[in-house]
XYZ file of C-alpha atoms in Angstrom:
746
model
C -19.011 -2.458 -35.233
C -16.952 -2.593 -37.635
C -17.349 -5.328 -40.756
C -15.540 -8.288 -39.290
C -17.696 -8.182 -36.526
C -21.487 -7.898 -38.642
C -19.708 -11.009 -40.353
C -19.298 -13.181 -37.711
C -21.911 -11.966 -36.022
C -24.705 -13.386 -39.306
C -22.380 -16.222 -39.367
C -23.608 -17.251 -35.901
C -27.599 -16.204 -35.937
C -27.680 -18.189 -39.781
C -25.765 -21.702 -37.811
C -27.876 -20.973 -34.990
C -31.049 -20.471 -37.477
C -30.604 -23.763 -39.567
C -30.001 -26.078 -37.079
C -33.735 -24.869 -36.098
C -35.190 -24.582 -38.936
C -34.343 -27.819 -39.816
C -34.275 -30.895 -37.781
C -33.817 -33.513 -39.990
C -30.510 -32.038 -41.128
C -28.253 -31.149 -38.150
C -25.526 -28.749 -38.265
C -22.841 -29.858 -35.714
C -21.917 -26.460 -33.409
C -19.057 -24.654 -34.391
C -15.904 -25.610 -32.674
C -14.438 -22.669 -30.500
C -10.025 -22.573 -30.311
C -8.151 -20.206 -28.392
C -5.857 -19.182 -28.239
C -3.700 -17.337 -25.408
C -0.445 -15.073 -25.729
C 2.210 -15.125 -23.813
C 3.692 -11.606 -21.681
C 4.647 -12.295 -18.285
C 3.142 -10.810 -15.587
C 0.126 -9.192 -18.074
C -1.547 -12.436 -18.481
C -3.017 -12.507 -14.975
C -5.252 -10.146 -17.685
C -6.228 -13.776 -19.316
C -8.112 -14.709 -15.893
C -10.074 -12.065 -15.924
C -11.571 -12.927 -19.705
C -11.513 -16.241 -19.125
C -14.359 -15.402 -16.358
C -16.444 -13.193 -18.598
C -16.942 -16.333 -20.977
C -17.492 -18.708 -18.309
C -20.503 -16.365 -17.077
C -21.217 -16.119 -20.481
C -20.976 -19.948 -21.113
C -18.459 -19.650 -23.440
C -17.629 -23.383 -24.522
C -13.931 -24.022 -25.438
C -13.130 -27.021 -27.567
C -9.841 -26.677 -27.766
C -6.653 -24.131 -25.488
C -3.325 -23.072 -27.503
C -1.390 -21.087 -25.296
C 2.829 -19.575 -24.985
C 4.185 -18.671 -22.358
C 1.940 -17.333 -19.509
C -0.710 -18.060 -21.510
C 0.906 -22.120 -21.791
C 0.972 -22.180 -17.823
C -3.243 -19.913 -17.755
C -4.231 -21.956 -20.678
C -3.256 -25.851 -19.380
C -5.292 -24.893 -15.544
C -8.453 -23.766 -17.775
C -7.651 -27.059 -19.677
C -7.486 -29.311 -16.612
C -10.576 -28.182 -15.882
C -10.067 -24.978 -13.563
C -12.509 -22.035 -14.018
C -12.118 -18.662 -14.494
C -12.456 -17.394 -10.649
C -10.445 -20.523 -9.559
C -7.929 -19.201 -11.501
C -8.786 -15.819 -9.662
C -9.031 -16.962 -6.495
C -5.599 -18.991 -6.861
C -3.661 -16.176 -8.619
C -4.289 -14.664 -5.672
C -3.229 -16.149 -2.730
C -0.054 -16.187 -4.797
C 3.360 -15.335 -4.055
C 4.918 -14.470 -6.887
C 8.115 -12.851 -5.748
C 8.823 -16.486 -3.743
C 7.630 -18.361 -6.403
C 10.321 -16.703 -9.287
C 13.212 -15.873 -7.449
C 13.022 -19.670 -6.168
C 13.553 -18.149 -2.918
C 14.174 -21.437 -0.364
C 12.285 -21.291 3.237
C 15.773 -21.526 5.549
C 14.452 -24.589 7.423
C 15.022 -26.579 4.252
C 18.964 -26.499 4.120
C 20.883 -28.737 5.740
C 22.090 -27.601 9.464
C 26.258 -27.588 7.707
C 24.052 -26.410 4.778
C 22.855 -23.134 6.684
C 26.119 -22.093 8.697
C 27.689 -21.123 5.286
C 24.472 -19.671 3.716
C 24.511 -17.362 6.748
C 27.815 -15.312 6.416
C 29.310 -15.018 2.655
C 27.668 -11.625 0.687
C 29.078 -13.496 -2.737
C 28.336 -17.301 -4.289
C 30.435 -17.394 -6.805
C 30.761 -21.359 -8.985
C 34.943 -21.773 -10.106
C 35.187 -24.294 -11.544
C 38.614 -24.900 -13.040
C 39.793 -21.229 -11.818
C 37.152 -19.445 -13.861
C 34.453 -17.599 -12.042
C 30.916 -19.588 -14.640
C 27.768 -17.412 -13.906
C 23.897 -19.685 -13.879
C 22.029 -19.946 -16.527
C 19.648 -18.658 -15.142
C 17.991 -16.234 -12.314
C 16.344 -19.068 -11.430
C 15.666 -22.988 -11.436
C 11.843 -22.663 -11.663
C 11.809 -24.863 -8.580
C 9.674 -23.487 -6.618
C 7.120 -22.832 -10.099
C 6.975 -26.465 -10.912
C 5.897 -27.879 -7.291
C 3.415 -25.040 -7.213
C 1.913 -25.949 -10.555
C 2.261 -29.990 -10.420
C 0.307 -29.280 -6.872
C -2.736 -27.543 -9.277
C -2.442 -30.228 -11.784
C -2.348 -33.351 -10.285
C -5.993 -33.695 -10.763
C -4.476 -34.511 -14.023
C -1.360 -36.752 -13.872
C -2.305 -39.450 -15.741
C -3.014 -37.876 -18.685
C -0.238 -38.308 -20.580
C -1.613 -37.542 -24.835
C -2.953 -33.217 -24.213
C -5.706 -33.819 -26.267
C -7.259 -36.124 -24.207
C -7.244 -32.929 -20.488
C -10.916 -31.510 -19.842
C -10.766 -29.224 -22.537
C -7.706 -30.371 -25.264
C -4.396 -28.450 -24.911
C -0.623 -27.598 -26.510
C 2.267 -24.810 -25.706
C 4.305 -23.710 -28.368
C 8.291 -24.081 -26.785
C 11.843 -23.200 -28.374
C 15.147 -25.500 -29.077
C 17.575 -22.818 -28.060
C 19.873 -25.517 -29.849
C 18.241 -25.012 -33.498
C 15.624 -21.608 -32.761
C 13.098 -23.792 -33.973
C 9.118 -24.234 -32.428
C 8.551 -27.398 -30.537
C 4.643 -28.004 -29.695
C 3.642 -29.373 -26.510
C 1.115 -31.640 -26.798
C 2.467 -34.839 -25.096
C 4.701 -35.864 -21.874
C 4.348 -34.027 -18.785
C 2.496 -31.317 -18.664
C 3.924 -29.519 -15.266
C 7.636 -30.119 -17.639
C 5.709 -28.545 -20.408
C 3.983 -25.226 -19.416
C 7.123 -24.841 -18.110
C 9.227 -24.504 -20.931
C 7.304 -23.227 -23.020
C 7.345 -20.270 -19.913
C 11.346 -20.199 -19.816
C 11.997 -16.860 -20.223
C 15.137 -16.124 -21.229
C 17.846 -15.532 -18.070
C 15.148 -15.363 -15.903
C 14.261 -19.558 -15.910
C 16.806 -21.091 -16.949
C 15.738 -24.154 -19.989
C 14.097 -27.240 -19.011
C 14.964 -30.706 -21.468
C 12.311 -32.806 -23.296
C 12.656 -35.558 -25.541
C 17.216 -34.487 -25.544
C 15.600 -31.225 -26.864
C 16.393 -28.331 -24.943
C 13.675 -25.792 -24.898
C 13.185 -22.277 -23.870
C 9.795 -19.928 -24.194
C 7.959 -20.080 -26.823
C 7.105 -16.607 -27.467
C 10.656 -16.470 -28.735
C 9.332 -18.170 -32.562
C 5.067 -17.524 -31.870
C 3.777 -16.145 -29.492
C 0.819 -16.447 -30.549
C -0.414 -19.964 -31.747
C -3.139 -19.189 -33.889
C -2.680 -20.900 -37.310
C -1.194 -24.037 -35.118
C -5.365 -23.687 -33.995
C -7.087 -23.703 -36.317
C -5.060 -26.782 -37.712
C -6.819 -28.356 -35.304
C -10.236 -28.232 -37.504
C -11.326 -25.242 -34.982
C -13.648 -22.758 -37.176
C -14.185 -19.999 -34.774
C -11.042 -18.414 -33.013
C -10.874 -16.715 -30.138
C -7.476 -14.890 -28.770
C -5.741 -12.738 -26.117
C -2.904 -11.121 -26.808
C -1.189 -9.639 -23.826
C 2.117 -8.094 -25.776
C 4.132 -5.453 -25.592
C 3.585 -2.804 -28.217
C 6.308 -0.753 -29.864
C 7.339 1.623 -27.812
C 8.254 5.603 -28.171
C 11.550 7.757 -27.933
C 10.386 8.646 -24.732
C 10.381 5.097 -23.175
C 13.416 4.567 -24.582
C 15.243 5.361 -21.875
C 17.899 2.223 -20.842
C 19.351 -0.731 -22.256
C 16.589 -3.018 -21.359
C 14.589 -1.643 -22.666
C 15.825 -1.142 -26.441
C 17.008 -4.812 -26.038
C 13.223 -5.341 -24.893
C 12.593 -3.202 -28.108
C 14.578 -4.902 -30.188
C 13.027 -8.460 -29.819
C 9.271 -6.753 -30.111
C 10.071 -5.993 -33.457
C 9.522 -9.664 -35.211
C 7.091 -10.253 -32.559
C 4.407 -7.282 -33.400
C 5.222 -7.491 -37.339
C 2.929 -11.373 -37.328
C 0.979 -10.061 -35.243
C -0.653 -7.524 -37.878
C -1.759 -11.143 -39.210
C -2.600 -13.049 -37.496
C -4.306 -10.281 -35.829
C -6.841 -10.915 -38.972
C -6.843 -14.849 -38.709
C -8.133 -14.268 -35.752
C -12.729 -14.287 -35.539
C -12.286 -13.332 -32.127
C -9.711 -10.770 -31.388
C -9.120 -9.675 -27.660
C -6.627 -6.745 -26.075
C -6.365 -5.865 -22.889
C -5.525 -2.428 -22.296
C -2.457 -3.175 -20.187
C -0.200 -1.081 -21.223
C 0.912 0.784 -17.741
C 2.362 -2.798 -17.210
C 5.625 -4.984 -17.987
C 6.929 -8.268 -18.053
C 6.838 -8.526 -14.064
C 3.782 -6.412 -12.011
C 2.242 -8.930 -10.242
C 2.122 -7.478 -7.382
C -0.592 -5.360 -9.278
C -2.060 -8.789 -10.695
C -5.658 -7.112 -9.774
C -5.793 -4.726 -11.770
C -4.617 -7.235 -15.366
C -7.333 -9.112 -14.040
C -10.037 -6.504 -14.860
C -8.437 -5.411 -17.351
C -8.293 -8.238 -19.058
C -12.215 -8.455 -18.103
C -12.882 -4.848 -19.340
C -11.271 -6.033 -22.437
C -13.869 -8.952 -22.875
C -16.947 -6.950 -22.270
C -15.897 -4.947 -24.753
C -16.897 -8.340 -27.210
C -20.404 -8.943 -24.777
C -22.149 -9.175 -27.592
C -20.027 -11.496 -29.663
C -19.765 -13.626 -27.096
C -22.827 -14.430 -26.530
C -23.601 -15.621 -29.596
C -21.262 -18.217 -28.643
C -22.892 -19.101 -25.745
C -23.456 -23.116 -25.018
C -26.503 -24.423 -23.966
C -23.942 -27.867 -22.735
C -22.770 -26.586 -19.273
C -19.265 -25.947 -19.368
C -16.789 -28.866 -17.989
C -14.893 -25.603 -16.269
C -18.101 -25.086 -13.990
C -18.558 -29.305 -13.248
C -15.776 -30.335 -11.585
C -15.061 -29.946 -8.008
C -11.071 -29.547 -7.449
C -10.500 -30.462 -4.465
C -6.457 -29.109 -2.465
C -4.539 -32.389 -1.756
C -3.501 -32.031 2.291
C -1.838 -35.783 2.107
C -0.171 -38.313 -0.784
C 0.370 -41.704 -0.271
C 4.155 -42.192 -2.124
C 4.281 -45.834 -2.368
C 6.888 -47.182 -4.235
C 9.339 -44.069 -5.627
C 11.646 -44.335 -8.622
C 15.265 -42.061 -9.254
C 16.420 -41.644 -12.258
C 19.405 -39.701 -13.989
C 22.192 -39.876 -10.918
C 25.378 -40.520 -11.121
C 27.516 -38.961 -8.318
C 24.918 -39.211 -5.749
C 23.302 -42.818 -4.648
C 19.700 -43.398 -3.888
C 19.612 -43.383 -0.423
C 21.377 -39.597 -0.713
C 18.208 -38.434 -2.620
C 15.528 -40.796 -0.732
C 17.004 -38.614 3.391
C 17.218 -35.279 1.272
C 13.845 -35.901 0.389
C 12.580 -37.326 3.632
C 11.098 -39.957 1.434
C 10.549 -43.810 2.035
C 7.983 -46.199 -0.001
C 4.767 -46.982 1.566
C 4.040 -43.616 3.546
C 1.681 -41.536 3.931
C 3.199 -37.744 4.024
C 0.796 -34.293 4.322
C 1.390 -32.683 0.986
C 3.477 -30.045 2.643
C 6.239 -32.780 4.422
C 6.288 -33.533 0.997
C 6.868 -30.238 -0.484
C 9.671 -28.953 2.783
C 11.725 -32.542 1.014
C 11.365 -31.623 -2.640
C 12.579 -27.716 -1.537
C 15.666 -30.078 0.833
C 17.346 -31.913 -2.026
C 16.710 -28.170 -4.266
C 18.308 -26.433 -1.400
C 21.766 -29.026 -1.770
C 22.352 -27.395 -5.019
C 24.192 -30.462 -6.083
C 21.512 -30.824 -8.952
C 20.907 -28.442 -11.352
C 17.058 -29.528 -12.283
C 14.401 -32.071 -9.844
C 11.467 -32.827 -11.527
C 8.877 -35.426 -11.056
C 5.324 -36.919 -11.363
C 3.217 -38.268 -9.152
C 1.429 -41.274 -11.059
C -1.420 -43.067 -9.741
C -0.063 -46.585 -8.429
C -1.946 -49.224 -10.637
C -4.502 -51.064 -8.245
C -3.958 -48.983 -5.318
C -4.259 -46.285 -3.887
C -2.439 -42.997 -3.054
C 1.265 -42.511 -5.951
C 4.009 -43.606 -7.604
C 6.786 -41.168 -7.945
C 8.300 -40.672 -10.640
C 11.684 -38.134 -10.205
C 14.509 -36.808 -12.598
C 17.552 -35.796 -11.507
C 20.141 -33.425 -13.198
C 23.485 -33.158 -11.328
C 24.792 -30.039 -11.983
C 29.276 -30.255 -13.068
C 29.530 -26.849 -11.147
C 30.943 -28.761 -7.792
C 33.307 -25.667 -6.931
C 32.521 -22.292 -5.334
C 34.490 -19.366 -4.111
C 32.616 -17.008 -2.320
C 33.332 -14.207 0.320
C 32.872 -11.608 3.295
C 33.797 -8.345 5.374
C 32.714 -8.426 8.562
C 33.950 -6.043 11.568
C 32.058 -6.426 15.434
C 33.363 -5.199 18.812
C 35.173 -8.569 19.365
C 36.701 -9.870 16.373
C 37.378 -6.769 15.364
C 37.295 -6.132 11.200
C 37.434 -9.629 8.914
C 38.057 -10.687 5.377
C 36.901 -13.750 4.424
C 37.746 -15.966 2.427
C 36.316 -19.609 1.246
C 36.466 -22.367 -0.906
C 33.782 -24.956 -1.108
C 33.964 -27.677 -3.431
C 31.696 -30.477 -3.146
C 32.801 -34.863 -4.616
C 36.029 -34.176 -3.173
C 36.726 -37.456 -2.480
C 33.937 -38.965 -2.861
C 30.647 -38.680 -4.475
C 28.144 -37.695 -1.126
C 30.745 -35.525 0.132
C 31.730 -31.783 0.091
C 34.592 -29.651 1.804
C 34.596 -25.743 2.764
C 38.016 -24.210 3.770
C 37.407 -20.253 5.634
C 40.739 -17.955 5.773
C 39.629 -15.188 8.177
C 42.118 -12.572 7.593
C 42.204 -9.518 9.338
C 42.630 -7.843 13.424
C 42.252 -11.852 14.344
C 43.539 -14.334 11.609
C 41.134 -17.058 12.034
C 40.507 -20.544 10.206
C 37.530 -22.386 9.693
C 37.590 -26.287 7.893
C 34.957 -29.277 7.455
C 34.282 -32.537 5.369
C 31.288 -33.828 5.017
C 30.237 -37.308 3.893
C 26.650 -36.811 3.650
C 24.715 -40.605 3.201
C 21.021 -39.120 3.743
C 19.287 -41.246 6.375
C 22.277 -42.902 7.312
C 24.490 -41.870 9.771
C 27.804 -38.735 7.457
C 30.635 -38.200 8.765
C 32.052 -34.547 9.867
C 34.951 -33.386 10.076
C 35.581 -30.165 11.967
C 38.680 -27.613 12.647
C 38.668 -24.593 13.563
C 41.278 -21.846 14.488
C 39.425 -18.918 16.186
C 41.393 -16.015 18.133
C 41.612 -12.199 19.963
C 42.333 -9.517 21.699
C 40.818 -8.459 24.851
C 39.795 -7.172 28.190
C 38.241 -9.646 30.133
C 36.843 -10.443 33.450
C 40.450 -11.904 35.420
C 38.230 -14.572 36.955
C 37.508 -16.557 34.051
C 41.221 -17.661 34.535
C 42.529 -16.518 38.124
C 40.646 -18.277 41.056
C 39.180 -15.119 43.892
C 42.054 -15.314 46.270
C 45.065 -14.170 42.985
C 41.803 -11.665 42.114
C 42.376 -10.374 45.503
C 45.655 -9.986 45.950
C 46.334 -8.734 42.586
C 43.619 -5.901 43.111
C 42.615 -6.804 39.634
C 38.847 -5.519 37.741
C 39.984 -6.589 34.046
C 42.738 -8.372 32.991
C 44.406 -8.163 29.200
C 44.764 -11.596 27.680
C 45.507 -13.504 24.459
C 42.707 -16.696 23.044
C 43.909 -19.224 20.869
C 41.667 -22.331 20.431
C 42.173 -24.949 18.079
C 39.585 -27.781 17.486
C 39.020 -30.552 15.995
C 36.041 -32.733 15.279
C 35.559 -36.348 13.743
C 31.284 -37.099 14.184
C 28.609 -39.605 12.952
C 24.999 -37.662 11.892
C 21.873 -38.449 11.253
C 18.404 -37.074 11.018
C 16.470 -38.117 13.905
C 12.533 -37.713 13.528
C 12.592 -35.965 10.583
C 13.613 -32.660 12.089
C 16.353 -33.311 13.958
C 20.073 -32.889 13.578
C 22.048 -35.548 16.192
C 25.284 -35.853 16.249
C 27.782 -37.501 18.429
C 31.896 -37.732 17.742
C 35.459 -36.754 19.844
C 36.975 -33.827 19.701
C 40.258 -32.670 20.150
C 40.855 -29.175 21.842
C 43.917 -26.836 22.108
C 43.978 -23.819 24.141
C 46.463 -21.022 24.957
C 45.362 -18.423 27.161
C 47.737 -15.771 28.029
C 48.670 -12.465 29.119
C 51.042 -9.205 29.687
C 48.917 -7.873 32.520
C 50.379 -9.869 35.159
C 54.395 -10.200 34.815
C 55.587 -14.288 36.014
C 58.960 -15.067 36.116
C 60.284 -14.387 33.225
C 59.369 -9.983 32.855
C 60.207 -10.279 29.038
C 57.530 -13.887 28.304
C 53.728 -13.219 28.200
C 51.779 -14.981 31.175
C 50.950 -18.068 30.564
C 47.460 -19.265 31.868
C 46.712 -21.882 30.158
C 47.859 -24.255 27.328
C 46.427 -27.140 27.137
C 45.523 -30.132 24.843
C 41.377 -31.937 25.467
C 40.532 -34.891 24.699
C 36.310 -35.246 25.411
C 33.353 -37.402 24.210
C 30.478 -34.970 22.000
C 27.105 -35.125 21.296
C 24.616 -32.435 19.789
C 21.059 -32.059 18.988
C 19.963 -29.343 17.208
C 16.257 -28.437 15.893
C 16.098 -24.804 13.959
C 12.644 -23.811 12.013
C 13.414 -20.584 12.721
C 12.661 -18.420 9.077
C 16.138 -16.073 9.668
C 18.974 -16.506 12.035
C 19.483 -12.075 12.100
C 15.529 -11.611 12.407
C 13.524 -14.409 12.225
C 9.655 -13.867 12.710
C 8.598 -17.764 13.119
C 10.175 -20.907 13.835
C 11.993 -23.087 16.659
C 15.071 -23.227 17.815
C 16.665 -25.643 20.329
C 20.497 -27.302 20.387
C 21.703 -28.770 23.279
C 24.983 -29.533 23.509
C 27.062 -32.435 25.933
C 30.558 -32.686 26.118
C 32.829 -35.365 28.432
C 36.867 -33.904 29.371
C 38.674 -37.031 28.924
C 41.864 -36.753 30.038
C 44.347 -33.652 29.295
C 48.189 -32.587 28.909
C 51.439 -31.872 31.167
C 49.698 -28.498 31.500
C 47.510 -29.612 33.606
C 48.602 -31.543 36.317
C 46.509 -34.270 38.814
C 43.989 -33.548 35.965
C 40.181 -35.035 36.493
C 37.343 -35.674 34.735
C 34.276 -32.601 33.931
C 31.274 -32.429 31.649
C 29.894 -29.803 30.890
C 26.098 -29.289 29.896
C 24.855 -26.760 28.231
C 21.033 -26.212 25.830
C 20.171 -22.869 24.183
C 16.043 -22.799 22.638
C 13.832 -20.265 20.974
C 10.634 -18.644 19.978
C 9.669 -16.773 17.956
C 5.905 -15.571 16.037
C 4.765 -12.050 14.561
C 1.708 -10.604 15.504
C 1.701 -8.457 12.069
C 3.811 -7.476 9.633
C 5.508 -5.184 10.714
C 5.702 -6.987 14.549
C 7.084 -10.111 15.499
C 8.651 -11.614 18.814
C 11.525 -13.766 20.018
C 11.954 -15.038 23.113
C 14.535 -17.570 23.934
C 16.366 -19.540 26.922
C 19.309 -20.909 27.700
C 20.949 -23.077 30.738
C 24.584 -24.673 31.307
C 26.363 -26.196 34.198
C 29.074 -28.240 34.839
C 29.334 -31.570 36.472
C 32.247 -33.851 38.147
C 36.114 -31.989 38.112
C 34.902 -27.504 38.783
C 38.623 -26.960 39.722
C 39.234 -26.340 35.426
C 38.076 -22.386 35.485
C 38.999 -21.513 31.422
C 35.873 -23.393 30.126
C 33.477 -21.568 32.290
C 30.408 -19.880 30.986
C 31.384 -15.871 30.738
C 28.456 -14.290 29.593
C 28.655 -10.410 28.317
C 28.584 -8.901 24.538
C 27.086 -8.700 21.932
C 27.266 -11.711 18.694
C 26.785 -14.770 16.221
C 29.164 -17.524 16.702
C 31.046 -16.907 18.994
C 33.302 -19.646 20.082
C 33.667 -22.557 23.667
C 30.801 -21.457 27.034
C 31.563 -17.562 25.840
C 27.335 -16.629 25.967
C 26.198 -12.596 24.921
C 24.479 -11.081 27.116
C 23.706 -7.631 26.534
C 24.312 -4.626 29.001
C 28.057 -5.830 30.331
C 31.353 -6.126 28.073
C 32.785 -9.425 26.177
C 33.690 -12.002 30.059
C 32.099 -10.428 31.767
C 29.964 -12.937 34.037
C 31.471 -15.986 34.567
C 31.154 -19.076 36.644
C 30.437 -22.658 36.288
C 26.939 -22.374 35.916
C 23.951 -20.158 34.284
C 21.172 -19.678 33.053
C 20.082 -16.797 30.801
C 16.300 -15.402 29.640
C 16.237 -13.079 26.881
C 13.026 -11.293 24.471
C 13.099 -9.215 21.484
C 10.522 -6.952 19.384
C 11.215 -6.364 16.351
C 9.495 -3.802 14.089
C 10.440 -3.377 10.462
C 9.779 -0.207 9.989
C 10.689 -0.421 6.565
C 11.582 -2.832 4.018
C 14.772 -4.755 5.088
C 15.031 -1.847 8.062
C 14.304 -3.311 12.134
C 14.084 -0.954 15.088
C 14.773 -3.686 18.679
C 13.319 -3.523 22.155
C 15.723 -5.834 23.686
C 15.759 -7.132 27.077
C 17.984 -10.187 28.985
C 18.507 -11.537 32.353
C 20.750 -13.377 34.070
C 21.994 -15.767 37.104
C 25.773 -16.996 36.685
C 27.919 -17.955 39.467
C 29.599 -21.061 40.510
C 26.874 -24.109 41.119
C 23.851 -21.884 40.749
C 22.080 -25.342 40.306
C 22.887 -26.855 43.973
C 22.646 -23.914 45.642
C 18.595 -22.999 43.969
C 19.705 -19.815 42.973
C 18.704 -20.625 39.259
C 15.078 -19.967 40.790
C 15.746 -17.026 41.784
C 14.599 -13.114 40.801
C 17.956 -12.079 38.305
C 21.092 -10.855 39.512
C 22.206 -9.092 35.769
C 20.412 -7.799 33.889
C 20.287 -5.801 30.386
C 18.639 -3.608 27.280
C 19.498 -2.439 24.733
C 17.548 -0.372 21.600
C 18.896 -1.267 18.178
C 18.567 -0.265 15.074
C 19.135 -2.643 11.975
C 19.640 -2.750 7.802
C 19.961 -6.330 6.086
C 22.579 -5.738 3.423
C 23.618 -7.999 0.735
C 27.336 -8.412 2.868
C 24.818 -9.502 5.944
C 23.583 -6.827 8.673
C 24.227 -3.559 10.176
C 23.959 -3.185 13.505
C 24.312 -0.536 15.902
C 22.651 -1.585 20.262
C 23.269 0.837 22.941
C 22.631 -1.487 26.031
C 22.618 -0.258 29.467
C 22.798 -2.680 32.699
C 20.555 -0.923 35.560
C 23.597 -3.449 38.598
C 26.476 -1.171 35.649
C 24.789 2.126 35.727
C 25.739 3.149 32.543
C 26.009 2.415 28.854
C 27.929 0.675 25.832
C 27.976 0.781 21.994
C 27.895 -2.263 20.283
C 28.292 -2.510 16.418
C 28.505 -4.844 13.640
C 28.441 -4.713 9.950
C 28.095 -7.912 7.769
C 26.934 -11.561 8.093
C 28.857 -12.903 11.918
C 32.323 -15.390 10.850
């Protein structure tokens, strides 16, 4: 026991003895302050220290913290015990929190398609590439902390918390220290923990704030100024690295940054009455996956100060042991106030949030709504508070948005498959193209088959949105002649396959709205120009390709879509539904004696996991034509493997593209996905189908399948998209075939 410890112990004993010996002169209990330093993941050691202090009955009168110390300190000051904090942090997915990963279901269907086909996305304002200010906006972290602190949502003065509290942030414009002791508690600790380059800065009172550790990672002087007699300090900062450890540029930069902090700590340690330094040299600021060991290190460090901490034990029950904090399952939103929006209307924001006044919703749905808004990428920040409604049960939502200044993006992708062959994708996306709530996107696909996709949407949130799509698609492939010829023509020519060039241009004007919150319902008018020709069949002019189709179709269409798959390519959970109806009203003169016909189809899927390694996906689909059935080129055609196939082309393993045709079909498929290693998938697949003319009239749709196909595949998830190889086999064919895919499908 060192000299300082002996003196402090004698002081505490003397204080207690004087109080017992002279009851007439009541001596107040010494005020104990707690200062918690920043240190990223190493700050989890604070929890281990708090657990020990709670077990001993150490009552804290004031808490101060920086960065991770501010987060842990604020939660403790709000009423959580060390044991409760341990339980909370055990159940947090830190990768999801830090990376700002949002559920796939949070993005709108149009935006979801975009996020699943680009390998590179770059802000591109004023023809200059602009990199983001940070890797994460911290939105997931903000949402988690707000929920954890909702029981103190009425407290604007942090000295009025169960335990008084303040934290430190840094003004990035002038480098000055900012003491945060009033206002929005969640926002304040987010500012204190806004590690540069990892989390974006936080604006409070017109000051742009970042991590307080830049200027003061251990605010002991500020805490002492709160009239604290004894200060317990927990230091989780890095020490200086050795020459053997300085092997990379980031490590050198961290070393330079630590010079000032470590030199400052030499003086601050002397000012700390009970100094606790956990042994965490084997961890770094992002070692969240080793949280248990870090918490244990904090516990062991506190136990090394057991005697002196016992001397600080209070007969007064600790506030953190009295509060029973219940989890929030649902909330009632009485009023909604939105500020900061200029280019995006209140209706747009509420539509994305899926909120209305005077409505009770589950907290899960509330969080999903926040994710929906954030996933638009139209806002750099969305900060909100849930304030108790005056004279009424429930909360008033007070939200503030910061609209992004970036509204133009350059996106790139690469792809190869057996149908479209190699392709490079260049996309230009611009928001606020003509109106405040609109977005325009143009894909130019260069390669063996030049294609384009154009989309324009005026997003009205809860109201009917207005959209425009235009697509040009083409490929060159040997296909079944049944798609373009009748049976007599096929028998006469003796054809099994026919080499065709297919060109399709489709233009749609539509209205879209949300149906029961999660379904996208759209309806509109469609123009389709379909051209199919071949060199296999010789027409009247030997120098020209034989023309099967060159027709303009006009139709009305409707679509109902629901998609809660957590991943497009390798789903582990979720439900999928996509239903289409096209009513073809007229056609150009290439089709003589045109008669109206309609095509209806639907696709349903369900994915689930039985372990971290195994996931299953079951899907069924079907479609039929009604009305005039003489036109064949828009019939259903099964075969091949892939996504984003056009018209009524349906993937079917075991057969080549467009091998099985008919005006009606049913199909079932099952996929077992074994993720052997992270992002490495071994898949076992089977699909079964009946396809022919009028199978729903004949009852053949409900018989044993006429066509079967099975496949064994291996896939790797990369930043370009999945790289896949599948070996497929069909018992009817009696032979196998390979399918290959590189990159996202587009």
